[in-house]
């Protein structure tokens, strides 16, 4: 009992995991960091290989794996975004090639490629649905937070109860409905349902409880502002931090979604990035230029990764607020 | 609540009607795009309704026949088993690693350098497009892919420089030739489980960490004064206090596991292969549902959906109880 007191006084802030027996402080320190570095490696290795392979030519890839970046990245990217093009490294030295890159023809042919089209389609759907989702989830949370009405508790409980139900269970009825509404090959069934997002609602409601005082809304009312205006000009600005975190989550969720778009979109021109990736897998894979395949996977992952590098702190910090407390 | 109503007696009705107005978008969209589809899904589950070639059969009311048939022909139970095997194989390492990392991150005496950096890195795979991640693993583990190339090169190098290792390789049946990982049941399921582990352990770590940081530190101090070891503190104090959040993690992960789709679908190229004794060994429940939706097999698809609905509804109820209990505290 008394042995441990000495180390307790040396390290007053230490909570758990004090090395009272066995391993020394230094050994433990090294072990912890080694394990953490191992898991960092485990998370990043695959993407490192992907980005290396995206810069290698088909011939190089067939020769086996090397862990170093090669010089064919731009070539792969160009051949990927311009359909049926087979430029080589020599083309980049050619001035007519660069003239082409800066001409309107280039943009026109990019538009015909799967990857550019897919990225654009995904961005449109994810952008629109995340904005709708967060705006209307805030509105729903505000209804429960700011007003007292008869079914308030019931509505809140209902939304919580359906929170965890997966959308796939009603997918059958959903596509039948979409077919009856003549909305196949249309983005409406991929964007509008985002308005009813219980998880986003729950998160925003939690945030509202802690940072949107009723007194403030009351005083705006006394000043004669309308309810809708109070929501838009007073509540929304105060909710900005939580809303931006949720916009990111919602955008990423929609950008990555494969199941629903795959059921709704049949026209090749309208398909989203995850469907294009899936098509890459089911097509005769060995016939493809592997450099291009790797570049396509890399480009579909890259936008989210770049955003994450800048916003990681807010995203990791923001995801825990809605969670259950111990 | 009653105090508030007393404070603003005249305006109360006039303002509070807006509570209903602001709820309209959510409930209208919910009813159109989720509730009505759910009802029609349940409705069609009682009908014989499928497409055979170009001909449409039904809808004819058949009662519970779809429900019986889907159990009887064994598909549902087998695919349920596949899904659970892959979920469990990914979830056990996920929860163990997450507990360990969360315990370390929450321990100030460890003085972890770059704590935030590590947290951000391990969370990153959670945001990666699952279909692209699966496609990436497919190219990496393909017969001509980099993993095979690394494996063969290493083996050749080892037997050249350390010939005494050759008997070990022979004993383990390791030959310097490319392995077809996706033709092997254990490799395929293992890869799916591993990808799920990679994508979710960071998320779980952050959740558990939030729970651990919320524990009153005076409890640890008291235990420390009483001479408890780190292990004792972890198992006797941290773990019991974390019980609700652990249940939350298990149930939400199980609901997520039942929805497993993107990764096995793309890794196996929509097939659910390898085929062993006439069974598709990596076909999951949602892949099976997707198949029925594509072949416009609405009766069986409906029955499958209803089974999934019942399972997830029961699991949801547990999460719901956890969430609302917290509100009352």
mmCIF file of N, CA, C and O in Angstrom, chain A residues 100-188:
data_model
loop_
_atom_site.group_PDB
_atom_site.id
_atom_site.type_symbol
_atom_site.label_atom_id
_atom_site.label_comp_id
_atom_site.label_asym_id
_atom_site.label_seq_id
_atom_site.Cartn_x
_atom_site.Cartn_y
_atom_site.Cartn_z
ATOM 1 N N UNK A 100 -3.045 21.867 -76.537
ATOM 2 C CA UNK A 100 -4.285 21.099 -76.441
ATOM 3 C C UNK A 100 -4.827 21.127 -75.014
ATOM 4 O O UNK A 100 -6.032 21.314 -74.784
ATOM 5 N N UNK A 101 -3.928 20.968 -74.045
ATOM 6 C CA UNK A 101 -4.360 20.934 -72.644
ATOM 7 C C UNK A 101 -5.046 22.235 -72.249
ATOM 8 O O UNK A 101 -5.994 22.247 -71.460
ATOM 9 N N UNK A 102 -4.571 23.352 -72.817
ATOM 10 C CA UNK A 102 -5.181 24.631 -72.451
ATOM 11 C C UNK A 102 -6.280 25.058 -73.411
ATOM 12 O O UNK A 102 -6.683 26.211 -73.424
ATOM 13 N N UNK A 103 -6.753 24.121 -74.234
ATOM 14 C CA UNK A 103 -7.827 24.481 -75.159
ATOM 15 C C UNK A 103 -9.160 23.944 -74.648
ATOM 16 O O UNK A 103 -9.207 23.132 -73.729
ATOM 17 N N UNK A 104 -10.223 24.429 -75.276
ATOM 18 C CA UNK A 104 -11.568 24.001 -74.872
ATOM 19 C C UNK A 104 -11.797 22.528 -75.202
ATOM 20 O O UNK A 104 -12.535 21.838 -74.501
ATOM 21 N N UNK A 105 -11.133 22.042 -76.258
ATOM 22 C CA UNK A 105 -11.278 20.626 -76.649
ATOM 23 C C UNK A 105 -10.965 19.693 -75.496
ATOM 24 O O UNK A 105 -11.606 18.662 -75.307
ATOM 25 N N UNK A 106 -9.944 20.087 -74.741
ATOM 26 C CA UNK A 106 -9.506 19.264 -73.617
ATOM 27 C C UNK A 106 -10.644 19.104 -72.601
ATOM 28 O O UNK A 106 -10.957 18.003 -72.158
ATOM 29 N N UNK A 107 -11.268 20.243 -72.275
ATOM 30 C CA UNK A 107 -12.363 20.202 -71.302
ATOM 31 C C UNK A 107 -13.518 19.353 -71.820
ATOM 32 O O UNK A 107 -14.130 18.594 -71.074
ATOM 33 N N UNK A 108 -13.784 19.484 -73.136
ATOM 34 C CA UNK A 108 -14.877 18.716 -73.731
ATOM 35 C C UNK A 108 -14.605 17.225 -73.607
ATOM 36 O O UNK A 108 -15.485 16.444 -73.224
ATOM 37 N N UNK A 109 -13.357 16.814 -73.890
ATOM 38 C CA UNK A 109 -13.083 15.369 -73.816
ATOM 39 C C UNK A 109 -13.043 14.882 -72.366
ATOM 40 O O UNK A 109 -13.423 13.755 -72.087
ATOM 41 N N UNK A 110 -12.590 15.742 -71.441
ATOM 42 C CA UNK A 110 -12.645 15.372 -70.022
ATOM 43 C C UNK A 110 -14.083 15.048 -69.619
ATOM 44 O O UNK A 110 -14.351 14.107 -68.886
ATOM 45 N N UNK A 111 -14.980 15.906 -70.102
ATOM 46 C CA UNK A 111 -16.388 15.761 -69.746
ATOM 47 C C UNK A 111 -16.934 14.406 -70.189
ATOM 48 O O UNK A 111 -17.878 13.883 -69.628
ATOM 49 N N UNK A 112 -16.330 13.821 -71.240
ATOM 50 C CA UNK A 112 -16.806 12.529 -71.737
ATOM 51 C C UNK A 112 -16.220 11.350 -70.950
ATOM 52 O O UNK A 112 -16.644 10.216 -71.129
ATOM 53 N N UNK A 113 -15.226 11.623 -70.107
ATOM 54 C CA UNK A 113 -14.611 10.501 -69.390
ATOM 55 C C UNK A 113 -15.424 10.138 -68.157
ATOM 56 O O UNK A 113 -16.061 10.973 -67.535
ATOM 57 N N UNK A 114 -15.383 8.863 -67.829
ATOM 58 C CA UNK A 114 -16.140 8.364 -66.684
ATOM 59 C C UNK A 114 -15.761 9.046 -65.382
ATOM 60 O O UNK A 114 -16.616 9.448 -64.610
ATOM 61 N N UNK A 115 -14.466 9.160 -65.152
ATOM 62 C CA UNK A 115 -14.013 9.617 -63.842
ATOM 63 C C UNK A 115 -14.424 11.064 -63.577
ATOM 64 O O UNK A 115 -14.938 11.386 -62.504
ATOM 65 N N UNK A 116 -14.247 11.935 -64.595
ATOM 66 C CA UNK A 116 -14.585 13.348 -64.396
ATOM 67 C C UNK A 116 -16.091 13.486 -64.207
ATOM 68 O O UNK A 116 -16.574 14.170 -63.298
ATOM 69 N N UNK A 117 -16.836 12.782 -65.068
ATOM 70 C CA UNK A 117 -18.288 12.803 -64.971
ATOM 71 C C UNK A 117 -18.751 12.277 -63.606
ATOM 72 O O UNK A 117 -19.601 12.864 -62.948
ATOM 73 N N UNK A 118 -18.152 11.164 -63.202
ATOM 74 C CA UNK A 118 -18.519 10.556 -61.922
ATOM 75 C C UNK A 118 -18.234 11.480 -60.753
ATOM 76 O O UNK A 118 -19.041 11.630 -59.844
ATOM 77 N N UNK A 119 -17.089 12.131 -60.793
ATOM 78 C CA UNK A 119 -16.734 13.059 -59.720
ATOM 79 C C UNK A 119 -17.710 14.214 -59.667
ATOM 80 O O UNK A 119 -18.171 14.615 -58.595
ATOM 81 N N UNK A 120 -18.037 14.748 -60.857
ATOM 82 C CA UNK A 120 -18.976 15.860 -60.915
ATOM 83 C C UNK A 120 -20.337 15.428 -60.359
ATOM 84 O O UNK A 120 -20.913 16.105 -59.505
ATOM 85 N N UNK A 121 -20.831 14.269 -60.823
ATOM 86 C CA UNK A 121 -22.134 13.781 -60.353
ATOM 87 C C UNK A 121 -22.130 13.560 -58.842
ATOM 88 O O UNK A 121 -23.068 13.963 -58.148
ATOM 89 N N UNK A 122 -21.072 12.921 -58.345
ATOM 90 C CA UNK A 122 -20.981 12.671 -56.907
ATOM 91 C C UNK A 122 -20.966 13.985 -56.143
ATOM 92 O O UNK A 122 -21.612 14.118 -55.102
ATOM 93 N N UNK A 123 -20.208 14.958 -56.666
ATOM 94 C CA UNK A 123 -20.103 16.242 -55.971
ATOM 95 C C UNK A 123 -21.448 16.952 -55.932
ATOM 96 O O UNK A 123 -21.825 17.540 -54.915
ATOM 97 N N UNK A 124 -22.202 16.894 -57.051
ATOM 98 C CA UNK A 124 -23.515 17.546 -57.089
ATOM 99 C C UNK A 124 -24.438 16.914 -56.050
ATOM 100 O O UNK A 124 -25.056 17.610 -55.226
ATOM 101 N N UNK A 125 -24.504 15.577 -56.055
ATOM 102 C CA UNK A 125 -25.419 14.892 -55.133
ATOM 103 C C UNK A 125 -24.979 15.109 -53.687
ATOM 104 O O UNK A 125 -25.783 15.476 -52.825
ATOM 105 N N UNK A 126 -23.694 14.915 -53.431
ATOM 106 C CA UNK A 126 -23.216 15.043 -52.049
ATOM 107 C C UNK A 126 -23.357 16.488 -51.561
ATOM 108 O O UNK A 126 -23.771 16.726 -50.423
ATOM 109 N N UNK A 127 -23.045 17.441 -52.436
ATOM 110 C CA UNK A 127 -23.152 18.847 -52.040
ATOM 111 C C UNK A 127 -24.578 19.215 -51.702
ATOM 112 O O UNK A 127 -24.864 19.741 -50.617
ATOM 113 N N UNK A 128 -25.490 18.911 -52.617
ATOM 114 C CA UNK A 128 -26.890 19.287 -52.399
ATOM 115 C C UNK A 128 -27.472 18.553 -51.198
ATOM 116 O O UNK A 128 -28.140 19.161 -50.348
ATOM 117 N N UNK A 129 -27.215 17.255 -51.095
ATOM 118 C CA UNK A 129 -27.861 16.513 -50.015
ATOM 119 C C UNK A 129 -27.281 16.897 -48.658
ATOM 120 O O UNK A 129 -28.013 16.956 -47.674
ATOM 121 N N UNK A 130 -25.979 17.228 -48.585
ATOM 122 C CA UNK A 130 -25.441 17.585 -47.267
ATOM 123 C C UNK A 130 -25.978 18.943 -46.816
ATOM 124 O O UNK A 130 -26.264 19.126 -45.632
ATOM 125 N N UNK A 131 -26.132 19.885 -47.762
ATOM 126 C CA UNK A 131 -26.679 21.189 -47.369
ATOM 127 C C UNK A 131 -28.127 21.043 -46.896
ATOM 128 O O UNK A 131 -28.504 21.563 -45.841
ATOM 129 N N UNK A 132 -28.937 20.313 -47.669
ATOM 130 C CA UNK A 132 -30.334 20.094 -47.277
ATOM 131 C C UNK A 132 -30.411 19.382 -45.937
ATOM 132 O O UNK A 132 -31.171 19.760 -45.045
ATOM 133 N N UNK A 133 -29.596 18.343 -45.813
ATOM 134 C CA UNK A 133 -29.615 17.527 -44.600
ATOM 135 C C UNK A 133 -29.349 18.371 -43.371
ATOM 136 O O UNK A 133 -30.097 18.331 -42.393
ATOM 137 N N UNK A 134 -28.302 19.181 -43.434
ATOM 138 C CA UNK A 134 -27.911 19.921 -42.228
ATOM 139 C C UNK A 134 -28.876 21.077 -41.962
ATOM 140 O O UNK A 134 -29.262 21.309 -40.815
ATOM 141 N N UNK A 135 -29.317 21.759 -42.997
ATOM 142 C CA UNK A 135 -30.255 22.863 -42.780
ATOM 143 C C UNK A 135 -31.549 22.346 -42.147
ATOM 144 O O UNK A 135 -32.008 22.877 -41.133
ATOM 145 N N UNK A 136 -32.118 21.303 -42.714
ATOM 146 C CA UNK A 136 -33.406 20.830 -42.200
ATOM 147 C C UNK A 136 -33.263 20.053 -40.889
ATOM 148 O O UNK A 136 -34.182 20.053 -40.082
ATOM 149 N N UNK A 137 -32.120 19.416 -40.670
ATOM 150 C CA UNK A 137 -31.924 18.765 -39.374
ATOM 151 C C UNK A 137 -31.833 19.809 -38.266
ATOM 152 O O UNK A 137 -32.333 19.602 -37.161
ATOM 153 N N UNK A 138 -31.171 20.930 -38.586
ATOM 154 C CA UNK A 138 -31.118 22.017 -37.611
ATOM 155 C C UNK A 138 -32.524 22.529 -37.334
ATOM 156 O O UNK A 138 -32.898 22.791 -36.189
ATOM 157 N N UNK A 139 -33.319 22.654 -38.388
ATOM 158 C CA UNK A 139 -34.692 23.129 -38.232
ATOM 159 C C UNK A 139 -35.496 22.166 -37.341
ATOM 160 O O UNK A 139 -36.226 22.599 -36.443
ATOM 161 N N UNK A 140 -35.340 20.868 -37.584
ATOM 162 C CA UNK A 140 -36.057 19.879 -36.771
ATOM 163 C C UNK A 140 -35.602 19.953 -35.313
ATOM 164 O O UNK A 140 -36.424 19.939 -34.394
ATOM 165 N N UNK A 141 -34.299 20.063 -35.134
ATOM 166 C CA UNK A 141 -33.772 20.154 -33.768
ATOM 167 C C UNK A 141 -34.288 21.418 -33.090
ATOM 168 O O UNK A 141 -34.637 21.412 -31.902
ATOM 169 N N UNK A 142 -34.375 22.504 -33.865
ATOM 170 C CA UNK A 142 -34.855 23.782 -33.330
ATOM 171 C C UNK A 142 -36.318 23.676 -32.904
ATOM 172 O O UNK A 142 -36.706 24.209 -31.867
ATOM 173 N N UNK A 143 -37.107 22.956 -33.683
ATOM 174 C CA UNK A 143 -38.519 22.774 -33.334
ATOM 175 C C UNK A 143 -38.647 22.112 -31.964
ATOM 176 O O UNK A 143 -39.464 22.526 -31.134
ATOM 177 N N UNK A 144 -37.826 21.107 -31.731
ATOM 178 C CA UNK A 144 -37.897 20.384 -30.452
ATOM 179 C C UNK A 144 -37.286 21.222 -29.334
ATOM 180 O O UNK A 144 -37.739 21.193 -28.193
ATOM 181 N N UNK A 145 -36.255 21.983 -29.675
ATOM 182 C CA UNK A 145 -35.517 22.726 -28.650
ATOM 183 C C UNK A 145 -36.254 23.987 -28.197
ATOM 184 O O UNK A 145 -36.327 24.278 -27.009
ATOM 185 N N UNK A 146 -36.801 24.724 -29.148
ATOM 186 C CA UNK A 146 -37.257 26.084 -28.831
ATOM 187 C C UNK A 146 -38.735 26.175 -28.464
ATOM 188 O O UNK A 146 -39.169 27.201 -27.952
ATOM 189 N N UNK A 147 -39.514 25.166 -28.756
ATOM 190 C CA UNK A 147 -40.960 25.294 -28.534
ATOM 191 C C UNK A 147 -41.486 24.222 -27.599
ATOM 192 O O UNK A 147 -40.894 23.153 -27.444
ATOM 193 N N UNK A 148 -42.645 24.560 -26.977
ATOM 194 C CA UNK A 148 -43.355 23.564 -26.178
ATOM 195 C C UNK A 148 -44.659 23.256 -26.887
ATOM 196 O O UNK A 148 -45.462 24.154 -27.103
ATOM 197 N N UNK A 149 -44.848 22.033 -27.255
ATOM 198 C CA UNK A 149 -46.129 21.670 -27.846
ATOM 199 C C UNK A 149 -46.472 20.256 -27.445
ATOM 200 O O UNK A 149 -45.637 19.522 -26.877
ATOM 201 N N UNK A 150 -47.684 19.881 -27.755
ATOM 202 C CA UNK A 150 -48.243 18.666 -27.190
ATOM 203 C C UNK A 150 -47.424 17.411 -27.544
ATOM 204 O O UNK A 150 -47.121 16.591 -26.697
ATOM 205 N N UNK A 151 -47.034 17.295 -28.827
ATOM 206 C CA UNK A 151 -46.383 16.061 -29.270
ATOM 207 C C UNK A 151 -44.864 16.173 -29.311
ATOM 208 O O UNK A 151 -44.196 15.385 -29.971
ATOM 209 N N UNK A 152 -44.365 17.201 -28.608
ATOM 210 C CA UNK A 152 -42.921 17.441 -28.654
ATOM 211 C C UNK A 152 -42.126 16.217 -28.184
ATOM 212 O O UNK A 152 -41.265 15.703 -28.898
ATOM 213 N N UNK A 153 -42.469 15.737 -27.016
ATOM 214 C CA UNK A 153 -41.746 14.588 -26.444
ATOM 215 C C UNK A 153 -41.904 13.348 -27.339
ATOM 216 O O UNK A 153 -40.934 12.634 -27.619
ATOM 217 N N UNK A 154 -43.145 13.155 -27.826
ATOM 218 C CA UNK A 154 -43.411 11.987 -28.678
ATOM 219 C C UNK A 154 -42.591 12.063 -29.966
ATOM 220 O O UNK A 154 -41.998 11.067 -30.401
ATOM 221 N N UNK A 155 -42.540 13.264 -30.575
ATOM 222 C CA UNK A 155 -41.792 13.423 -31.821
ATOM 223 C C UNK A 155 -40.315 13.141 -31.589
ATOM 224 O O UNK A 155 -39.668 12.442 -32.376
ATOM 225 N N UNK A 156 -39.805 13.676 -30.480
ATOM 226 C CA UNK A 156 -38.394 13.479 -30.162
ATOM 227 C C UNK A 156 -38.078 11.992 -29.967
ATOM 228 O O UNK A 156 -37.120 11.461 -30.533
ATOM 229 N N UNK A 157 -38.927 11.332 -29.191
ATOM 230 C CA UNK A 157 -38.718 9.910 -28.919
ATOM 231 C C UNK A 157 -38.801 9.098 -30.207
ATOM 232 O O UNK A 157 -38.025 8.168 -30.416
ATOM 233 N N UNK A 158 -39.734 9.485 -31.060
ATOM 234 C CA UNK A 158 -39.907 8.752 -32.316
ATOM 235 C C UNK A 158 -38.638 8.846 -33.171
ATOM 236 O O UNK A 158 -38.153 7.838 -33.696
ATOM 237 N N UNK A 159 -38.093 10.060 -33.279
ATOM 238 C CA UNK A 159 -36.897 10.243 -34.106
ATOM 239 C C UNK A 159 -35.730 9.443 -33.526
ATOM 240 O O UNK A 159 -34.962 8.807 -34.257
ATOM 241 N N UNK A 160 -35.625 9.455 -32.193
ATOM 242 C CA UNK A 160 -34.556 8.660 -31.570
ATOM 243 C C UNK A 160 -34.742 7.170 -31.854
ATOM 244 O O UNK A 160 -33.772 6.445 -32.089
ATOM 245 N N UNK A 161 -35.993 6.732 -31.829
ATOM 246 C CA UNK A 161 -36.262 5.303 -31.993
ATOM 247 C C UNK A 161 -35.912 4.819 -33.394
ATOM 248 O O UNK A 161 -35.427 3.704 -33.570
ATOM 249 N N UNK A 162 -36.143 5.671 -34.411
ATOM 250 C CA UNK A 162 -35.855 5.229 -35.782
ATOM 251 C C UNK A 162 -34.414 5.511 -36.182
ATOM 252 O O UNK A 162 -33.994 5.167 -37.281
ATOM 253 N N UNK A 163 -33.647 6.113 -35.269
ATOM 254 C CA UNK A 163 -32.307 6.581 -35.602
ATOM 255 C C UNK A 163 -31.422 5.477 -36.179
ATOM 256 O O UNK A 163 -30.671 5.695 -37.120
ATOM 257 N N UNK A 164 -31.503 4.294 -35.604
ATOM 258 C CA UNK A 164 -30.566 3.249 -35.971
ATOM 259 C C UNK A 164 -31.083 2.345 -37.095
ATOM 260 O O UNK A 164 -30.369 1.462 -37.534
ATOM 261 N N UNK A 165 -32.316 2.539 -37.526
ATOM 262 C CA UNK A 165 -32.848 1.645 -38.565
ATOM 263 C C UNK A 165 -32.140 1.893 -39.893
ATOM 264 O O UNK A 165 -32.078 3.016 -40.366
ATOM 265 N N UNK A 166 -31.594 0.855 -40.505
ATOM 266 C CA UNK A 166 -30.904 1.044 -41.776
ATOM 267 C C UNK A 166 -31.875 1.328 -42.921
ATOM 268 O O UNK A 166 -33.012 0.856 -42.905
ATOM 269 N N UNK A 167 -31.419 2.106 -43.898
ATOM 270 C CA UNK A 167 -32.285 2.444 -45.030
ATOM 271 C C UNK A 167 -32.525 1.236 -45.931
ATOM 272 O O UNK A 167 -33.511 1.193 -46.646
ATOM 273 N N UNK A 168 -31.620 0.260 -45.870
ATOM 274 C CA UNK A 168 -31.741 -0.879 -46.783
ATOM 275 C C UNK A 168 -33.022 -1.674 -46.576
ATOM 276 O O UNK A 168 -33.522 -2.290 -47.513
ATOM 277 N N UNK A 169 -33.560 -1.656 -45.346
ATOM 278 C CA UNK A 169 -34.736 -2.481 -45.089
ATOM 279 C C UNK A 169 -35.949 -2.011 -45.892
ATOM 280 O O UNK A 169 -36.842 -2.793 -46.173
ATOM 281 N N UNK A 170 -35.982 -0.709 -46.250
ATOM 282 C CA UNK A 170 -37.119 -0.241 -47.031
ATOM 283 C C UNK A 170 -36.726 0.014 -48.484
ATOM 284 O O UNK A 170 -37.481 0.629 -49.236
ATOM 285 N N UNK A 171 -35.543 -0.478 -48.878
ATOM 286 C CA UNK A 171 -35.044 -0.210 -50.229
ATOM 287 C C UNK A 171 -35.988 -0.735 -51.304
ATOM 288 O O UNK A 171 -36.188 -0.094 -52.337
ATOM 289 N N UNK A 172 -36.598 -1.885 -51.036
ATOM 290 C CA UNK A 172 -37.501 -2.486 -52.021
ATOM 291 C C UNK A 172 -38.664 -1.545 -52.320
ATOM 292 O O UNK A 172 -38.927 -1.214 -53.477
ATOM 293 N N UNK A 173 -39.342 -1.096 -51.259
ATOM 294 C CA UNK A 173 -40.440 -0.154 -51.434
ATOM 295 C C UNK A 173 -39.960 1.153 -52.030
ATOM 296 O O UNK A 173 -40.649 1.774 -52.837
ATOM 297 N N UNK A 174 -38.741 1.542 -51.644
ATOM 298 C CA UNK A 174 -38.176 2.802 -52.119
ATOM 299 C C UNK A 174 -38.007 2.807 -53.631
ATOM 300 O O UNK A 174 -38.452 3.735 -54.306
ATOM 301 N N UNK A 175 -37.408 1.752 -54.196
ATOM 302 C CA UNK A 175 -37.229 1.781 -55.662
ATOM 303 C C UNK A 175 -38.567 1.615 -56.387
ATOM 304 O O UNK A 175 -38.753 2.170 -57.458
ATOM 305 N N UNK A 176 -39.487 0.885 -55.791
ATOM 306 C CA UNK A 176 -40.808 0.782 -56.428
ATOM 307 C C UNK A 176 -41.490 2.146 -56.453
ATOM 308 O O UNK A 176 -42.079 2.538 -57.460
ATOM 309 N N UNK A 177 -41.368 2.868 -55.327
ATOM 310 C CA UNK A 177 -41.942 4.214 -55.248
ATOM 311 C C UNK A 177 -41.289 5.139 -56.265
ATOM 312 O O UNK A 177 -41.961 5.875 -56.996
ATOM 313 N N UNK A 178 -39.941 5.078 -56.322
ATOM 314 C CA UNK A 178 -39.208 5.933 -57.252
ATOM 315 C C UNK A 178 -39.620 5.624 -58.684
ATOM 316 O O UNK A 178 -39.798 6.526 -59.515
ATOM 317 N N UNK A 179 -39.849 4.350 -58.972
ATOM 318 C CA UNK A 179 -40.282 3.960 -60.305
ATOM 319 C C UNK A 179 -41.672 4.515 -60.614
ATOM 320 O O UNK A 179 -41.899 5.042 -61.697
ATOM 321 N N UNK A 180 -42.583 4.400 -59.643
ATOM 322 C CA UNK A 180 -43.941 4.924 -59.844
ATOM 323 C C UNK A 180 -43.920 6.436 -60.032
ATOM 324 O O UNK A 180 -44.706 6.981 -60.801
ATOM 325 N N UNK A 181 -43.027 7.114 -59.301
ATOM 326 C CA UNK A 181 -42.952 8.568 -59.406
ATOM 327 C C UNK A 181 -42.190 9.001 -60.655
ATOM 328 O O UNK A 181 -41.982 10.191 -60.874
ATOM 329 N N UNK A 182 -41.732 8.034 -61.454
ATOM 330 C CA UNK A 182 -40.933 8.303 -62.657
ATOM 331 C C UNK A 182 -39.670 9.092 -62.318
ATOM 332 O O UNK A 182 -39.283 10.025 -63.018
ATOM 333 N N UNK A 183 -39.028 8.712 -61.241
ATOM 334 C CA UNK A 183 -37.827 9.427 -60.808
ATOM 335 C C UNK A 183 -36.569 8.563 -60.905
ATOM 336 O O UNK A 183 -35.545 8.886 -60.325
ATOM 337 N N UNK A 184 -36.665 7.446 -61.667
ATOM 338 C CA UNK A 184 -35.436 6.691 -61.923
ATOM 339 C C UNK A 184 -34.527 7.589 -62.757
ATOM 340 O O UNK A 184 -35.003 8.436 -63.511
ATOM 341 N N UNK A 185 -33.202 7.396 -62.631
ATOM 342 C CA UNK A 185 -32.238 8.238 -63.339
ATOM 343 C C UNK A 185 -32.450 9.703 -63.039
ATOM 344 O O UNK A 185 -32.365 10.561 -63.924
ATOM 345 N N UNK A 186 -32.765 9.987 -61.795
ATOM 346 C CA UNK A 186 -32.971 11.363 -61.378
ATOM 347 C C UNK A 186 -32.286 11.518 -60.033
ATOM 348 O O UNK A 186 -32.208 10.561 -59.260
ATOM 349 N N UNK A 187 -31.761 12.710 -59.759
ATOM 350 C CA UNK A 187 -31.042 12.882 -58.491
ATOM 351 C C UNK A 187 -31.960 13.182 -57.311
ATOM 352 O O UNK A 187 -31.522 13.142 -56.164
ATOM 353 N N UNK A 188 -33.236 13.499 -57.591
ATOM 354 C CA UNK A 188 -34.144 13.861 -56.490
ATOM 355 C C UNK A 188 -34.212 12.760 -55.422
ATOM 356 O O UNK A 188 -34.042 13.056 -54.237
#
